[in-house]
Amino acid sequence: MSKYNVLYIDDDASKHGLSQIEPMIDTLEENETLSIKPFQSGPFDKISKKILEVIGDYDAVIFDYQLDDRANDDGETGNVKAPVLAQHLRTEATNTEKEIKDVPFILCSTDDKLQKSYTADHTSHDLFDLRFRKDKENFLTVSDQIVALIEGYDKIRKSKDLSDVLNTDLTSLDDRIFSRFINNPNAPAHELARTILKDLIYIEGPLISEEILAARLGIDRSSPDWNSLLKDFFFEAKFKGAFANGWNRWWMNLVNNIFKDLTGSNLASLDALERLEGIKVNTGLNLSVSERIETCKSYRYWTLCKSFNKPLDPREGFRIAMKTEPKPWQDYSYISKHGAVNRIGFDEGLDVHPSEYERYRLLIEELKNEKK
């Protein structure tokens, strides 16, 4: 099997710091699909020129966020962070005269560094297709996602047909999602990749995650026959377009159609108990219902509580503040009232959406009065 070559830019790639990043590199290479080449950081002009000379030999680039901490083997210290370098390389890739290979950009760092600088700098977020943490991530999952990015970019570069790239009928999607690409088939690969990833795959909407799918079907994913249900009955709804091998997603419109064909009922009109019963009767599978969050009364699940990662009826929760407001075809994320009152996950960044503050305040006051 041929391997994909990945350039990894890090100020720890020097002889004095290489031992710190070798364990991560070794783990990323365990699936035997990736070959990762460490590249030392240094002054911007020098390393940007060198990267542009060799980028055609690579299928992806990983950037350490902090490129200006440690001197390289020549005693030179970097003078920029990853977003500045990435922006320059992206700009060069859009110059059709230079024919620079457009490849996935991946960002990695420790949590502290991401929280202090990158997380607050929203202008940098569109530069990277994926980001992961050196200190906590499952590197085997990350390596699978890197491979999916590489293969997805390759598909985008080769095909000018959006329906082929997404492996779906575009008429089922909101026209606004890909409107700018319809009349611009020669747009840079990274721009289409960014739209697919950040407008479809990374946020619930036309595509949904396995966790949301389970919530909307009302089924506990630990059920003995959950995987059989996905494989034997809902496989046609599975997303099979660019990047699909890195992220399991399902087309919600096809899920609705399959459920209707299977049970004769509309999914959204039933609660979880009714959805489960309809599925069990018509499949004979061993499945169980997802139980409610403490203090919740409704089984009309449609989302997940971000505090507990459990199914939730949105009416029994609050919308949460997101980094950017969802677009018209995207869904809000939610937190249950129980999670919000007890501030579960708030230390990790969860918070109630500003439009919900008054309702949240009234709930807190109500609970205080009940305790008097």
mmCIF file of C-alpha atoms in Angstrom:
data_model
loop_
_atom_site.group_PDB
_atom_site.id
_atom_site.type_symbol
_atom_site.label_atom_id
_atom_site.label_comp_id
_atom_site.label_asym_id
_atom_site.label_seq_id
_atom_site.Cartn_x
_atom_site.Cartn_y
_atom_site.Cartn_z
ATOM 1 C CA MET A 1 0.000 0.000 0.000
ATOM 2 C CA SER A 2 1.365 3.392 -0.966
ATOM 3 C CA LYS A 3 1.579 5.948 1.806
ATOM 4 C CA TYR A 4 0.457 9.556 1.939
ATOM 5 C CA ASN A 5 3.251 11.998 2.689
ATOM 6 C CA VAL A 6 2.557 14.616 5.351
ATOM 7 C CA LEU A 7 4.780 17.591 6.164
ATOM 8 C CA TYR A 8 4.803 18.421 9.879
ATOM 9 C CA ILE A 9 6.048 21.929 10.736
ATOM 10 C CA ASP A 10 7.066 22.326 14.380
ATOM 11 C CA ASP A 11 9.693 24.220 16.295
ATOM 12 C CA ASP A 12 10.257 20.959 18.192
ATOM 13 C CA ALA A 13 11.450 19.290 14.968
ATOM 14 C CA SER A 14 15.032 20.302 15.833
ATOM 15 C CA LYS A 15 17.538 17.827 17.238
ATOM 16 C CA HIS A 16 16.900 19.303 20.695
ATOM 17 C CA GLY A 17 13.128 18.856 20.618
ATOM 18 C CA LEU A 18 12.448 15.954 18.262
ATOM 19 C CA SER A 19 12.098 13.449 21.098
ATOM 20 C CA GLN A 20 9.048 15.377 22.325
ATOM 21 C CA ILE A 21 7.070 14.919 19.105
ATOM 22 C CA GLU A 22 8.312 11.490 17.982
ATOM 23 C CA PRO A 23 5.757 9.536 20.087
ATOM 24 C CA MET A 24 2.881 11.443 18.457
ATOM 25 C CA ILE A 25 4.335 10.945 14.986
ATOM 26 C CA ASP A 26 4.827 7.231 15.623
ATOM 27 C CA THR A 27 1.190 6.860 16.709
ATOM 28 C CA LEU A 28 -0.145 8.806 13.729
ATOM 29 C CA GLU A 29 1.855 6.494 11.462
ATOM 30 C CA GLU A 30 0.548 3.306 13.084
ATOM 31 C CA ASN A 31 -2.155 2.750 10.468
ATOM 32 C CA GLU A 32 0.682 2.491 7.917
ATOM 33 C CA THR A 33 -1.078 4.908 5.580
ATOM 34 C CA LEU A 34 0.741 8.084 6.609
ATOM 35 C CA SER A 35 4.414 8.970 6.380
ATOM 36 C CA ILE A 36 5.107 12.107 8.411
ATOM 37 C CA LYS A 37 8.175 14.258 7.751
ATOM 38 C CA PRO A 38 9.170 16.680 10.559
ATOM 39 C CA PHE A 39 10.140 20.143 9.288
ATOM 40 C CA GLN A 40 11.924 22.675 11.464
ATOM 41 C CA SER A 41 10.470 26.088 12.059
ATOM 42 C CA GLY A 42 12.449 29.252 11.513
ATOM 43 C CA PRO A 43 12.213 32.768 10.095
ATOM 44 C CA PHE A 44 9.066 33.272 8.018
ATOM 45 C CA ASP A 45 10.732 34.216 4.726
ATOM 46 C CA LYS A 46 13.072 31.242 4.826
ATOM 47 C CA ILE A 47 10.628 28.480 5.743
ATOM 48 C CA SER A 48 7.748 29.746 3.596
ATOM 49 C CA LYS A 49 9.992 29.692 0.525
ATOM 50 C CA LYS A 50 11.242 26.193 1.311
ATOM 51 C CA ILE A 51 7.725 24.851 1.960
ATOM 52 C CA LEU A 52 6.450 26.227 -1.348
ATOM 53 C CA GLU A 53 9.331 24.458 -3.089
ATOM 54 C CA VAL A 54 8.491 21.050 -1.613
ATOM 55 C CA ILE A 55 4.737 21.152 -0.979
ATOM 56 C CA GLY A 56 4.044 19.404 -4.265
ATOM 57 C CA ASP A 57 5.665 16.293 -2.790
ATOM 58 C CA TYR A 58 3.199 16.191 0.109
ATOM 59 C CA ASP A 59 -0.467 15.347 0.519
ATOM 60 C CA ALA A 60 -1.140 17.384 3.672
ATOM 61 C CA VAL A 61 0.568 19.803 6.049
ATOM 62 C CA ILE A 62 0.370 19.697 9.853
ATOM 63 C CA PHE A 63 1.249 22.930 11.649
ATOM 64 C CA ASP A 64 2.154 23.230 15.277
ATOM 65 C CA TYR A 65 0.439 26.401 16.464
ATOM 66 C CA GLN A 66 3.465 27.809 18.289
ATOM 67 C CA LEU A 67 6.295 28.064 15.758
ATOM 68 C CA ASP A 68 8.386 30.625 17.624
ATOM 69 C CA ASP A 69 9.397 28.971 20.896
ATOM 70 C CA ARG A 70 12.490 26.913 20.106
ATOM 71 C CA ALA A 71 15.465 27.706 17.848
ATOM 72 C CA ASN A 72 16.149 25.313 14.959
ATOM 73 C CA ASP A 73 19.425 23.492 14.360
ATOM 74 C CA ASP A 74 20.843 26.617 12.695
ATOM 75 C CA GLY A 75 20.112 28.681 15.806
ATOM 76 C CA GLU A 76 17.248 30.538 14.115
ATOM 77 C CA THR A 77 13.954 31.105 15.941
ATOM 78 C CA GLY A 78 10.627 31.385 14.169
ATOM 79 C CA ASN A 79 8.939 34.792 14.122
ATOM 80 C CA VAL A 80 5.325 33.849 13.304
ATOM 81 C CA LYS A 81 2.620 31.500 14.501
ATOM 82 C CA ALA A 82 0.911 28.918 12.317
ATOM 83 C CA PRO A 83 -2.039 31.048 11.083
ATOM 84 C CA VAL A 84 0.266 33.632 9.484
ATOM 85 C CA LEU A 85 2.257 30.966 7.649
ATOM 86 C CA ALA A 86 -0.884 29.068 6.635
ATOM 87 C CA GLN A 87 -2.507 32.228 5.266
ATOM 88 C CA HIS A 88 0.535 32.929 3.116
ATOM 89 C CA LEU A 89 0.577 29.386 1.727
ATOM 90 C CA ARG A 90 -3.175 29.467 1.012
ATOM 91 C CA THR A 91 -2.785 32.765 -0.818
ATOM 92 C CA GLU A 92 0.017 31.347 -2.934
ATOM 93 C CA ALA A 93 -2.071 28.264 -3.724
ATOM 94 C CA THR A 94 -4.782 30.451 -5.261
ATOM 95 C CA ASN A 95 -2.292 31.849 -7.791
ATOM 96 C CA THR A 96 -3.065 29.670 -10.803
ATOM 97 C CA GLU A 97 0.130 30.734 -12.566
ATOM 98 C CA LYS A 98 2.309 29.133 -9.884
ATOM 99 C CA GLU A 99 0.428 25.782 -9.914
ATOM 100 C CA ILE A 100 1.015 25.134 -6.220
ATOM 101 C CA LYS A 101 -0.643 22.002 -4.896
ATOM 102 C CA ASP A 102 -3.693 22.741 -2.733
ATOM 103 C CA VAL A 103 -3.621 20.320 0.218
ATOM 104 C CA PRO A 104 -5.309 19.941 3.617
ATOM 105 C CA PHE A 105 -3.965 22.089 6.447
ATOM 106 C CA ILE A 106 -4.139 20.641 9.949
ATOM 107 C CA LEU A 107 -3.403 22.488 13.181
ATOM 108 C CA CYS A 108 -2.123 20.919 16.391
ATOM 109 C CA SER A 109 -1.053 22.298 19.742
ATOM 110 C CA THR A 110 -1.528 21.832 23.448
ATOM 111 C CA ASP A 111 -4.860 22.861 24.922
ATOM 112 C CA ASP A 112 -3.371 25.815 26.821
ATOM 113 C CA LYS A 113 -1.920 27.383 23.688
ATOM 114 C CA LEU A 114 -5.100 26.863 21.679
ATOM 115 C CA GLN A 115 -7.235 28.382 24.416
ATOM 116 C CA LYS A 116 -5.004 31.427 24.937
ATOM 117 C CA SER A 117 -4.621 32.525 21.330
ATOM 118 C CA TYR A 118 -6.163 30.505 18.527
ATOM 119 C CA THR A 119 -9.611 29.890 20.025
ATOM 120 C CA ALA A 120 -10.227 33.620 20.418
ATOM 121 C CA ASP A 121 -8.945 34.442 16.914
ATOM 122 C CA HIS A 122 -11.924 33.507 14.749
ATOM 123 C CA THR A 123 -10.307 34.948 11.621
ATOM 124 C CA SER A 124 -7.810 32.062 11.666
ATOM 125 C CA HIS A 125 -10.310 29.235 11.919
ATOM 126 C CA ASP A 126 -11.062 28.950 8.204
ATOM 127 C CA LEU A 127 -7.405 28.329 7.412
ATOM 128 C CA PHE A 128 -7.368 24.819 8.831
ATOM 129 C CA ASP A 129 -9.444 21.799 7.856
ATOM 130 C CA LEU A 130 -8.859 20.020 11.146
ATOM 131 C CA ARG A 131 -7.309 20.800 14.476
ATOM 132 C CA PHE A 132 -6.286 18.452 17.254
ATOM 133 C CA ARG A 133 -4.618 18.627 20.628
ATOM 134 C CA LYS A 134 -1.257 17.042 21.291
ATOM 135 C CA ASP A 135 -2.139 16.400 24.906
ATOM 136 C CA LYS A 136 -5.528 14.652 24.766
ATOM 137 C CA GLU A 137 -6.558 13.475 21.301
ATOM 138 C CA ASN A 138 -7.025 9.901 20.111
ATOM 139 C CA PHE A 139 -4.274 9.945 17.506
ATOM 140 C CA LEU A 140 -5.579 6.843 15.738
ATOM 141 C CA THR A 141 -8.833 8.679 15.039
ATOM 142 C CA VAL A 142 -6.875 11.769 13.978
ATOM 143 C CA SER A 143 -4.799 9.716 11.519
ATOM 144 C CA ASP A 144 -7.993 8.319 9.957
ATOM 145 C CA GLN A 145 -9.329 11.857 9.608
ATOM 146 C CA ILE A 146 -6.102 13.079 8.016
ATOM 147 C CA VAL A 147 -6.347 10.273 5.448
ATOM 148 C CA ALA A 148 -9.983 11.215 4.796
ATOM 149 C CA LEU A 149 -8.960 14.850 4.262
ATOM 150 C CA ILE A 150 -6.234 13.864 1.809
ATOM 151 C CA GLU A 151 -8.553 11.620 -0.177
ATOM 152 C CA GLY A 152 -11.347 14.206 -0.063
ATOM 153 C CA TYR A 153 -9.068 16.931 -1.434
ATOM 154 C CA ASP A 154 -7.974 14.561 -4.184
ATOM 155 C CA LYS A 155 -11.608 13.948 -5.099
ATOM 156 C CA ILE A 156 -12.313 17.690 -5.163
ATOM 157 C CA ARG A 157 -9.271 18.418 -7.345
ATOM 158 C CA LYS A 158 -10.264 15.736 -9.853
ATOM 159 C CA SER A 159 -14.010 16.388 -10.120
ATOM 160 C CA LYS A 160 -15.789 19.588 -11.101
ATOM 161 C CA ASP A 161 -19.182 18.002 -10.448
ATOM 162 C CA LEU A 162 -20.496 18.911 -6.991
ATOM 163 C CA SER A 163 -23.042 16.107 -6.970
ATOM 164 C CA ASP A 164 -20.182 13.675 -7.610
ATOM 165 C CA VAL A 165 -18.023 15.198 -4.860
ATOM 166 C CA LEU A 166 -20.896 14.936 -2.362
ATOM 167 C CA ASN A 167 -22.350 11.745 -3.848
ATOM 168 C CA THR A 168 -25.870 13.151 -3.550
ATOM 169 C CA ASP A 169 -28.581 14.969 -5.448
ATOM 170 C CA LEU A 170 -27.910 18.685 -4.921
ATOM 171 C CA THR A 171 -31.588 19.562 -5.364
ATOM 172 C CA SER A 172 -32.209 18.177 -1.870
ATOM 173 C CA LEU A 173 -29.922 20.824 -0.333
ATOM 174 C CA ASP A 174 -30.449 24.477 0.457
ATOM 175 C CA ASP A 175 -29.326 26.409 -2.636
ATOM 176 C CA ARG A 176 -27.311 28.822 -0.507
ATOM 177 C CA ILE A 177 -24.815 26.228 0.734
ATOM 178 C CA PHE A 178 -22.900 25.827 -2.520
ATOM 179 C CA SER A 179 -24.228 28.746 -4.561
ATOM 180 C CA ARG A 180 -20.820 30.364 -5.002
ATOM 181 C CA PHE A 181 -19.374 27.170 -6.490
ATOM 182 C CA ILE A 182 -22.108 26.523 -9.052
ATOM 183 C CA ASN A 183 -20.833 29.264 -11.343
ATOM 184 C CA ASN A 184 -17.226 28.994 -10.196
ATOM 185 C CA PRO A 185 -16.137 25.398 -10.854
ATOM 186 C CA ASN A 186 -12.470 26.414 -10.740
ATOM 187 C CA ALA A 187 -12.574 27.667 -7.159
ATOM 188 C CA PRO A 188 -9.561 26.512 -5.080
ATOM 189 C CA ALA A 189 -9.939 23.048 -3.597
ATOM 190 C CA HIS A 190 -9.502 24.354 -0.059
ATOM 191 C CA GLU A 191 -12.484 26.687 -0.403
ATOM 192 C CA LEU A 192 -14.886 23.913 -1.399
ATOM 193 C CA ALA A 193 -13.346 21.632 1.227
ATOM 194 C CA ARG A 194 -13.920 24.282 3.882
ATOM 195 C CA THR A 195 -17.584 24.620 2.914
ATOM 196 C CA ILE A 196 -18.196 20.866 2.970
ATOM 197 C CA LEU A 197 -16.434 20.419 6.296
ATOM 198 C CA LYS A 198 -17.570 23.485 8.214
ATOM 199 C CA ASP A 199 -21.038 24.008 6.751
ATOM 200 C CA LEU A 200 -22.092 20.349 6.573
ATOM 201 C CA ILE A 201 -19.871 17.842 8.359
ATOM 202 C CA TYR A 202 -18.826 19.720 11.501
ATOM 203 C CA ILE A 203 -22.293 21.008 12.411
ATOM 204 C CA GLU A 204 -25.723 19.366 12.474
ATOM 205 C CA GLY A 205 -28.061 20.273 9.647
ATOM 206 C CA PRO A 206 -28.603 18.409 6.375
ATOM 207 C CA LEU A 207 -25.981 15.968 7.684
ATOM 208 C CA ILE A 208 -26.271 14.596 11.202
ATOM 209 C CA SER A 209 -23.897 12.661 13.437
ATOM 210 C CA GLU A 210 -24.496 9.147 14.690
ATOM 211 C CA GLU A 211 -25.320 10.543 18.142
ATOM 212 C CA ILE A 212 -28.018 12.823 16.740
ATOM 213 C CA LEU A 213 -29.335 10.017 14.525
ATOM 214 C CA ALA A 214 -29.732 7.787 17.576
ATOM 215 C CA ALA A 215 -31.466 10.584 19.484
ATOM 216 C CA ARG A 216 -33.937 11.222 16.672
ATOM 217 C CA LEU A 217 -34.701 7.529 16.315
ATOM 218 C CA GLY A 218 -35.047 7.307 20.105
ATOM 219 C CA ILE A 219 -32.584 4.437 20.380
ATOM 220 C CA ASP A 220 -29.816 3.804 22.888
ATOM 221 C CA ARG A 221 -26.614 3.260 20.887
ATOM 222 C CA SER A 222 -25.538 0.533 23.315
ATOM 223 C CA SER A 223 -28.466 -1.587 22.094
ATOM 224 C CA PRO A 224 -27.292 -5.018 20.829
ATOM 225 C CA ASP A 225 -28.598 -4.440 17.294
ATOM 226 C CA TRP A 226 -27.809 -0.744 16.838
ATOM 227 C CA ASN A 227 -25.071 -1.400 14.277
ATOM 228 C CA SER A 228 -27.304 -3.847 12.436
ATOM 229 C CA LEU A 229 -29.993 -1.171 12.180
ATOM 230 C CA LEU A 230 -27.499 1.241 10.619
ATOM 231 C CA LYS A 231 -26.063 -1.318 8.223
ATOM 232 C CA ASP A 232 -29.223 -3.142 7.147
ATOM 233 C CA PHE A 233 -31.845 -0.394 7.156
ATOM 234 C CA PHE A 234 -30.271 3.076 7.159
ATOM 235 C CA PHE A 235 -27.199 2.486 5.003
ATOM 236 C CA GLU A 236 -28.693 4.362 2.053
ATOM 237 C CA ALA A 237 -28.873 7.500 4.208
ATOM 238 C CA LYS A 238 -25.170 7.366 5.082
ATOM 239 C CA PHE A 239 -23.021 10.166 3.705
ATOM 240 C CA LYS A 240 -20.580 8.764 1.141
ATOM 241 C CA GLY A 241 -19.115 11.945 -0.323
ATOM 242 C CA ALA A 242 -15.746 13.646 0.184
ATOM 243 C CA PHE A 243 -14.284 13.146 3.701
ATOM 244 C CA ALA A 244 -16.872 10.478 4.596
ATOM 245 C CA ASN A 245 -14.202 8.008 5.749
ATOM 246 C CA GLY A 246 -13.215 10.326 8.576
ATOM 247 C CA TRP A 247 -16.646 11.272 9.866
ATOM 248 C CA ASN A 248 -19.786 9.121 10.088
ATOM 249 C CA ARG A 249 -22.692 11.276 8.951
ATOM 250 C CA TRP A 250 -26.216 10.672 7.665
ATOM 251 C CA TRP A 251 -28.446 12.702 5.359
ATOM 252 C CA MET A 252 -31.420 13.720 7.501
ATOM 253 C CA ASN A 253 -33.836 13.920 4.572
ATOM 254 C CA LEU A 254 -33.033 10.300 3.652
ATOM 255 C CA VAL A 255 -33.379 9.210 7.284
ATOM 256 C CA ASN A 256 -36.895 10.675 7.247
ATOM 257 C CA ASN A 257 -37.716 8.854 4.015
ATOM 258 C CA ILE A 258 -36.399 5.509 5.237
ATOM 259 C CA PHE A 259 -38.269 5.788 8.526
ATOM 260 C CA LYS A 260 -41.497 6.612 6.676
ATOM 261 C CA ASP A 261 -41.060 3.653 4.308
ATOM 262 C CA LEU A 262 -40.217 1.357 7.204
ATOM 263 C CA THR A 263 -42.971 2.320 9.654
ATOM 264 C CA GLY A 264 -45.549 4.266 7.652
ATOM 265 C CA SER A 265 -45.208 7.218 10.056
ATOM 266 C CA ASN A 266 -43.479 10.581 10.068
ATOM 267 C CA LEU A 267 -40.452 10.568 12.351
ATOM 268 C CA ALA A 268 -40.968 14.044 13.801
ATOM 269 C CA SER A 269 -44.597 13.373 14.724
ATOM 270 C CA LEU A 270 -43.725 10.578 17.184
ATOM 271 C CA ASP A 271 -41.926 10.447 20.496
ATOM 272 C CA ALA A 272 -38.964 8.144 21.122
ATOM 273 C CA LEU A 273 -41.082 5.336 22.524
ATOM 274 C CA GLU A 274 -43.305 5.344 19.435
ATOM 275 C CA ARG A 275 -40.356 5.586 17.053
ATOM 276 C CA LEU A 276 -38.639 2.664 18.759
ATOM 277 C CA GLU A 277 -41.772 0.530 18.689
ATOM 278 C CA GLY A 278 -42.311 1.181 14.987
ATOM 279 C CA ILE A 279 -38.723 0.226 14.197
ATOM 280 C CA LYS A 280 -38.751 -2.918 16.344
ATOM 281 C CA VAL A 281 -42.029 -4.181 14.898
ATOM 282 C CA ASN A 282 -40.780 -3.773 11.345
ATOM 283 C CA THR A 283 -37.195 -4.987 11.792
ATOM 284 C CA GLY A 284 -37.314 -7.548 14.614
ATOM 285 C CA LEU A 285 -34.126 -6.058 16.038
ATOM 286 C CA ASN A 286 -33.124 -5.978 19.704
ATOM 287 C CA LEU A 287 -33.176 -2.251 20.477
ATOM 288 C CA SER A 288 -33.852 -0.177 23.578
ATOM 289 C CA VAL A 289 -34.987 3.392 24.140
ATOM 290 C CA SER A 290 -32.645 6.174 25.200
ATOM 291 C CA GLU A 291 -33.596 7.148 28.735
ATOM 292 C CA ARG A 292 -34.380 10.711 29.703
ATOM 293 C CA ILE A 293 -32.035 13.109 31.428
ATOM 294 C CA GLU A 294 -32.767 13.704 35.094
ATOM 295 C CA THR A 295 -35.731 16.114 35.572
ATOM 296 C CA CYS A 296 -36.717 15.854 31.883
ATOM 297 C CA LYS A 297 -40.225 14.618 31.120
ATOM 298 C CA SER A 298 -40.404 14.499 27.318
ATOM 299 C CA TYR A 299 -39.426 11.655 25.004
ATOM 300 C CA ARG A 300 -39.657 13.871 21.933
ATOM 301 C CA TYR A 301 -35.918 13.801 21.414
ATOM 302 C CA TRP A 302 -34.421 15.771 18.551
ATOM 303 C CA THR A 303 -31.007 16.914 19.771
ATOM 304 C CA LEU A 304 -28.354 16.191 22.398
ATOM 305 C CA CYS A 305 -27.694 17.889 25.706
ATOM 306 C CA LYS A 306 -24.092 19.072 25.534
ATOM 307 C CA SER A 307 -23.712 18.691 29.302
ATOM 308 C CA PHE A 308 -24.462 14.982 29.347
ATOM 309 C CA ASN A 309 -24.271 13.996 25.652
ATOM 310 C CA LYS A 310 -27.730 12.446 26.027
ATOM 311 C CA PRO A 311 -30.911 12.859 23.927
ATOM 312 C CA LEU A 312 -33.051 15.896 24.622
ATOM 313 C CA ASP A 313 -36.310 17.477 23.557
ATOM 314 C CA PRO A 314 -35.128 21.019 22.672
ATOM 315 C CA ARG A 315 -38.165 22.424 24.480
ATOM 316 C CA GLU A 316 -36.674 21.111 27.742
ATOM 317 C CA GLY A 317 -33.400 22.918 27.285
ATOM 318 C CA PHE A 318 -31.662 26.095 26.223
ATOM 319 C CA ARG A 319 -29.823 26.928 23.056
ATOM 320 C CA ILE A 320 -26.138 27.300 23.772
ATOM 321 C CA ALA A 321 -23.779 30.067 22.700
ATOM 322 C CA MET A 322 -21.814 28.889 19.678
ATOM 323 C CA LYS A 323 -18.630 30.320 18.197
ATOM 324 C CA THR A 324 -20.628 31.558 15.224
ATOM 325 C CA GLU A 325 -24.373 31.726 14.707
ATOM 326 C CA PRO A 326 -25.686 28.742 12.739
ATOM 327 C CA LYS A 327 -26.573 29.400 9.132
ATOM 328 C CA PRO A 328 -30.204 28.945 8.018
ATOM 329 C CA TRP A 329 -29.707 25.273 7.149
ATOM 330 C CA GLN A 330 -27.825 24.458 10.360
ATOM 331 C CA ASP A 331 -29.085 23.476 13.807
ATOM 332 C CA TYR A 332 -28.394 25.061 17.180
ATOM 333 C CA SER A 333 -26.780 23.007 19.922
ATOM 334 C CA TYR A 334 -28.597 22.654 23.246
ATOM 335 C CA ILE A 335 -28.091 22.127 26.928
ATOM 336 C CA SER A 336 -30.749 20.624 29.188
ATOM 337 C CA LYS A 337 -32.235 22.675 31.992
ATOM 338 C CA HIS A 338 -30.672 20.264 34.465
ATOM 339 C CA GLY A 339 -27.248 20.735 32.862
ATOM 340 C CA ALA A 340 -27.619 24.511 32.695
ATOM 341 C CA VAL A 341 -28.791 24.934 36.291
ATOM 342 C CA ASN A 342 -25.899 22.840 37.555
ATOM 343 C CA ARG A 343 -23.489 24.444 35.072
ATOM 344 C CA ILE A 344 -22.258 21.078 33.832
ATOM 345 C CA GLY A 345 -19.558 21.716 31.241
ATOM 346 C CA PHE A 346 -19.504 25.470 31.744
ATOM 347 C CA ASP A 347 -15.864 25.319 32.848
ATOM 348 C CA GLU A 348 -15.084 23.756 29.458
ATOM 349 C CA GLY A 349 -16.747 26.568 27.530
ATOM 350 C CA LEU A 350 -20.471 25.763 27.529
ATOM 351 C CA ASP A 351 -22.795 28.705 28.095
ATOM 352 C CA VAL A 352 -26.425 29.608 27.521
ATOM 353 C CA HIS A 353 -27.133 31.591 24.350
ATOM 354 C CA PRO A 354 -27.652 35.325 25.068
ATOM 355 C CA SER A 355 -31.212 35.126 23.702
ATOM 356 C CA GLU A 356 -31.971 32.579 26.437
ATOM 357 C CA TYR A 357 -30.503 34.514 29.365
ATOM 358 C CA GLU A 358 -33.833 35.845 30.643
ATOM 359 C CA ARG A 359 -35.515 32.460 30.516
ATOM 360 C CA TYR A 360 -32.486 30.937 32.211
ATOM 361 C CA ARG A 361 -32.554 33.613 34.940
ATOM 362 C CA LEU A 362 -36.247 33.027 35.607
ATOM 363 C CA LEU A 363 -35.637 29.293 35.969
ATOM 364 C CA ILE A 364 -32.885 29.912 38.511
ATOM 365 C CA GLU A 365 -35.166 32.253 40.474
ATOM 366 C CA GLU A 366 -37.974 29.722 40.358
ATOM 367 C CA LEU A 367 -35.737 26.987 41.759
ATOM 368 C CA LYS A 368 -34.478 29.301 44.499
ATOM 369 C CA ASN A 369 -38.032 30.111 45.540
ATOM 370 C CA GLU A 370 -38.936 26.430 45.681
ATOM 371 C CA LYS A 371 -36.140 25.850 48.178
ATOM 372 C CA LYS A 372 -37.331 28.591 50.554
#
